[in-house]
C-alpha cells in the first residue's frame, strides 16, 4: 500500500490564471478626452427634452469631438 504521494498532489484548478484573464477582459473602458466629453454634455443639456441626435447631428458631434460615430453612439 505505499502509494506515490506526489501523483495528483496539485489541485490543477488554475484559478489564478482565470482571475488575471477576467480582470483584463473587464478593463476595456475608453476614457474620452475632457474636451470631447464637455462637447457631448453641452449637446445633451441643450437637448434634454429629446436627447437623441439625428444622423447628421451624430456626424457633427463626431467631427467636433474627434470621436468616431460609433463612439458618439455608445456615449
Coordinates of N, CA and C in Angstrom, one line a residue:
X1 N 0.8 -1.2 0.0 CA 0.0 0.0 0.0 C 0.8 1.3 0.0
X2 N 2.0 1.3 -0.3 CA 2.8 2.5 -0.2 C 2.7 3.3 -1.5
X3 N 1.5 4.0 -1.7 CA 1.2 4.8 -2.9 C 2.1 6.0 -3.0
X4 N 2.3 6.5 -4.2 CA 3.2 7.6 -4.5 C 2.4 8.9 -4.2
X5 N 2.8 9.7 -3.2 CA 2.1 10.9 -2.7 C 2.3 12.0 -3.7
X6 N 3.3 12.0 -4.6 CA 3.5 13.1 -5.5 C 2.5 13.1 -6.7
X7 N 1.9 12.0 -7.0 CA 1.0 12.0 -8.1 C -0.3 12.6 -7.7
X8 N -0.8 13.6 -8.5 CA -2.0 14.3 -8.2 C -2.0 15.2 -7.0
X9 N -0.9 15.7 -6.6 CA -0.9 16.5 -5.4 C -1.3 17.9 -5.6
X10 N -1.3 18.4 -6.9 CA -1.7 19.7 -7.2 C -3.2 19.7 -7.4
X11 N -3.9 20.8 -7.1 CA -5.3 20.8 -7.4 C -5.7 21.1 -8.8
X12 N -4.7 21.7 -9.6 CA -4.9 21.9 -11.0 C -6.1 22.8 -11.4
X13 N -6.5 23.6 -10.6 CA -7.7 24.5 -10.9 C -7.3 25.6 -11.8
X14 N -6.1 26.1 -11.6 CA -5.6 27.3 -12.4 C -6.4 28.5 -12.1
X15 N -7.0 28.7 -10.9 CA -7.8 29.8 -10.6 C -7.1 31.2 -10.8
X16 N -5.8 31.2 -10.5 CA -5.1 32.5 -10.6 C -5.1 33.0 -12.0
X17 N -4.9 32.0 -13.0 CA -4.9 32.4 -14.4 C -6.2 32.9 -14.8
X18 N -7.3 32.3 -14.4 CA -8.6 32.8 -14.7 C -8.9 34.2 -14.2
X19 N -8.5 34.4 -13.0 CA -8.7 35.7 -12.4 C -8.0 36.8 -13.2
X20 N -6.7 36.5 -13.6 CA -6.0 37.5 -14.4 C -6.7 37.8 -15.7
X21 N -7.2 36.8 -16.3 CA -7.8 36.9 -17.6 C -9.1 37.7 -17.5
X22 N -9.9 37.5 -16.5 CA -11.2 38.2 -16.3 C -10.9 39.6 -16.0
X23 N -9.9 39.9 -15.3 CA -9.6 41.3 -15.0 C -9.2 42.1 -16.2
X24 N -8.4 41.5 -17.1 CA -8.0 42.1 -18.4 C -9.3 42.3 -19.2
X25 N -10.2 41.4 -19.3 CA -11.4 41.5 -20.1 C -12.3 42.6 -19.6
X26 N -12.4 42.7 -18.3 CA -13.3 43.7 -17.7 C -12.8 45.1 -17.9
X27 N -11.5 45.3 -17.9 CA -10.9 46.7 -18.0 C -10.8 47.1 -19.5
X28 N -11.9 47.3 -20.1 CA -11.9 47.7 -21.5 C -12.8 49.0 -21.7
X29 N -12.7 49.9 -20.8 CA -13.4 51.2 -20.9 C -12.5 52.3 -21.5
X30 N -13.0 52.9 -22.5 CA -12.3 54.0 -23.0 C -12.6 55.3 -22.3
X31 N -11.7 56.1 -22.1 CA -11.9 57.4 -21.4 C -11.7 58.4 -22.5
X32 N -12.8 59.2 -22.8 CA -12.8 60.2 -23.8 C -12.0 61.4 -23.3
X33 N -11.5 62.2 -24.2 CA -10.8 63.4 -23.8 C -11.8 64.4 -23.2
X34 N -11.3 65.1 -22.2 CA -12.2 66.0 -21.5 C -13.0 67.0 -22.4
X35 N -12.3 67.5 -23.5 CA -12.9 68.4 -24.4 C -14.1 67.7 -25.1
X36 N -13.9 66.5 -25.5 CA -15.0 65.7 -26.2 C -16.2 65.5 -25.2
X37 N -15.9 65.2 -24.0 CA -16.9 64.9 -23.0 C -17.7 66.2 -22.8
X38 N -17.0 67.3 -22.7 CA -17.7 68.6 -22.5 C -18.6 69.0 -23.7
X39 N -18.2 68.7 -24.9 CA -19.0 69.0 -26.1 C -20.2 68.1 -26.1
X40 N -20.0 66.8 -25.7 CA -21.2 65.9 -25.7 C -22.2 66.3 -24.6
X41 N -21.6 66.6 -23.4 CA -22.5 67.1 -22.3 C -23.3 68.3 -22.7
X42 N -22.6 69.3 -23.3 CA -23.3 70.5 -23.7 C -24.4 70.2 -24.7
X43 N -24.2 69.3 -25.6 CA -25.2 68.9 -26.6 C -26.4 68.3 -25.8
X44 N -26.1 67.4 -24.9 CA -27.1 66.7 -24.1 C -28.0 67.7 -23.3
X45 N -27.3 68.6 -22.7 CA -28.1 69.5 -21.8 C -29.0 70.5 -22.7
X46 N -28.5 70.7 -23.9 CA -29.3 71.6 -24.8 C -30.5 70.8 -25.4
X47 N -30.5 69.5 -25.3 CA -31.5 68.7 -25.9 C -32.1 67.7 -24.9
X48 N -32.3 68.2 -23.7 CA -32.8 67.3 -22.7 C -34.2 66.7 -23.0
X49 N -35.0 67.5 -23.7 CA -36.4 67.1 -24.0 C -36.4 65.9 -25.0
X50 N -35.4 65.9 -25.8 CA -35.3 64.8 -26.8 C -33.8 64.6 -27.1
X51 N -33.2 63.8 -26.2 CA -31.7 63.6 -26.2 C -31.2 62.5 -27.2
X52 N -31.8 62.5 -28.4 CA -31.5 61.5 -29.4 C -31.0 62.2 -30.7
X53 N -29.7 62.3 -30.9 CA -29.2 63.1 -32.1 C -29.6 62.4 -33.4
X54 N -29.9 63.2 -34.4 CA -30.1 62.6 -35.7 C -28.8 62.2 -36.3
X55 N -28.8 61.5 -37.4 CA -27.6 61.0 -38.1 C -26.6 62.2 -38.4
X56 N -27.2 63.3 -38.9 CA -26.4 64.5 -39.2 C -25.8 65.1 -37.9
X57 N -26.6 65.1 -36.8 CA -26.1 65.6 -35.6 C -24.9 64.7 -35.0
X58 N -25.1 63.4 -35.2 CA -24.0 62.5 -34.8 C -22.8 62.7 -35.6
X59 N -22.9 63.0 -36.9 CA -21.7 63.2 -37.7 C -21.1 64.5 -37.2
X60 N -21.9 65.5 -37.0 CA -21.3 66.8 -36.5 C -20.6 66.7 -35.1
X61 N -21.3 65.9 -34.2 CA -20.6 65.7 -32.9 C -19.3 64.9 -33.1
X62 N -19.3 64.0 -34.0 CA -18.1 63.2 -34.2 C -17.0 64.1 -34.7
X63 N -17.3 65.0 -35.7 CA -16.4 66.0 -36.2 C -15.9 66.9 -35.1
X64 N -16.8 67.5 -34.4 CA -16.5 68.4 -33.3 C -15.6 67.8 -32.2
X65 N -15.8 66.6 -31.9 CA -15.1 66.0 -30.8 C -13.9 65.2 -31.1
X66 N -13.8 64.8 -32.4 CA -12.7 64.0 -32.9 C -12.9 62.5 -32.6
X67 N -14.2 62.2 -32.2 CA -14.5 60.8 -31.9 C -15.1 60.2 -33.2
X68 N -15.3 58.9 -33.2 CA -16.0 58.2 -34.3 C -17.5 58.3 -34.1
X69 N -18.2 58.0 -35.1 CA -19.7 58.0 -35.0 C -20.1 56.9 -34.0
X70 N -19.4 55.7 -34.1 CA -19.7 54.6 -33.1 C -19.5 55.1 -31.7
X71 N -18.4 55.8 -31.4 CA -18.1 56.3 -30.1 C -19.2 57.3 -29.6
X72 N -19.7 58.1 -30.6 CA -20.8 59.1 -30.2 C -22.0 58.3 -29.9
X73 N -22.3 57.2 -30.7 CA -23.5 56.4 -30.5 C -23.4 55.7 -29.1
X74 N -22.3 55.2 -28.7 CA -22.1 54.5 -27.5 C -22.1 55.4 -26.3
X75 N -21.7 56.7 -26.5 CA -21.7 57.6 -25.3 C -23.1 57.9 -24.9

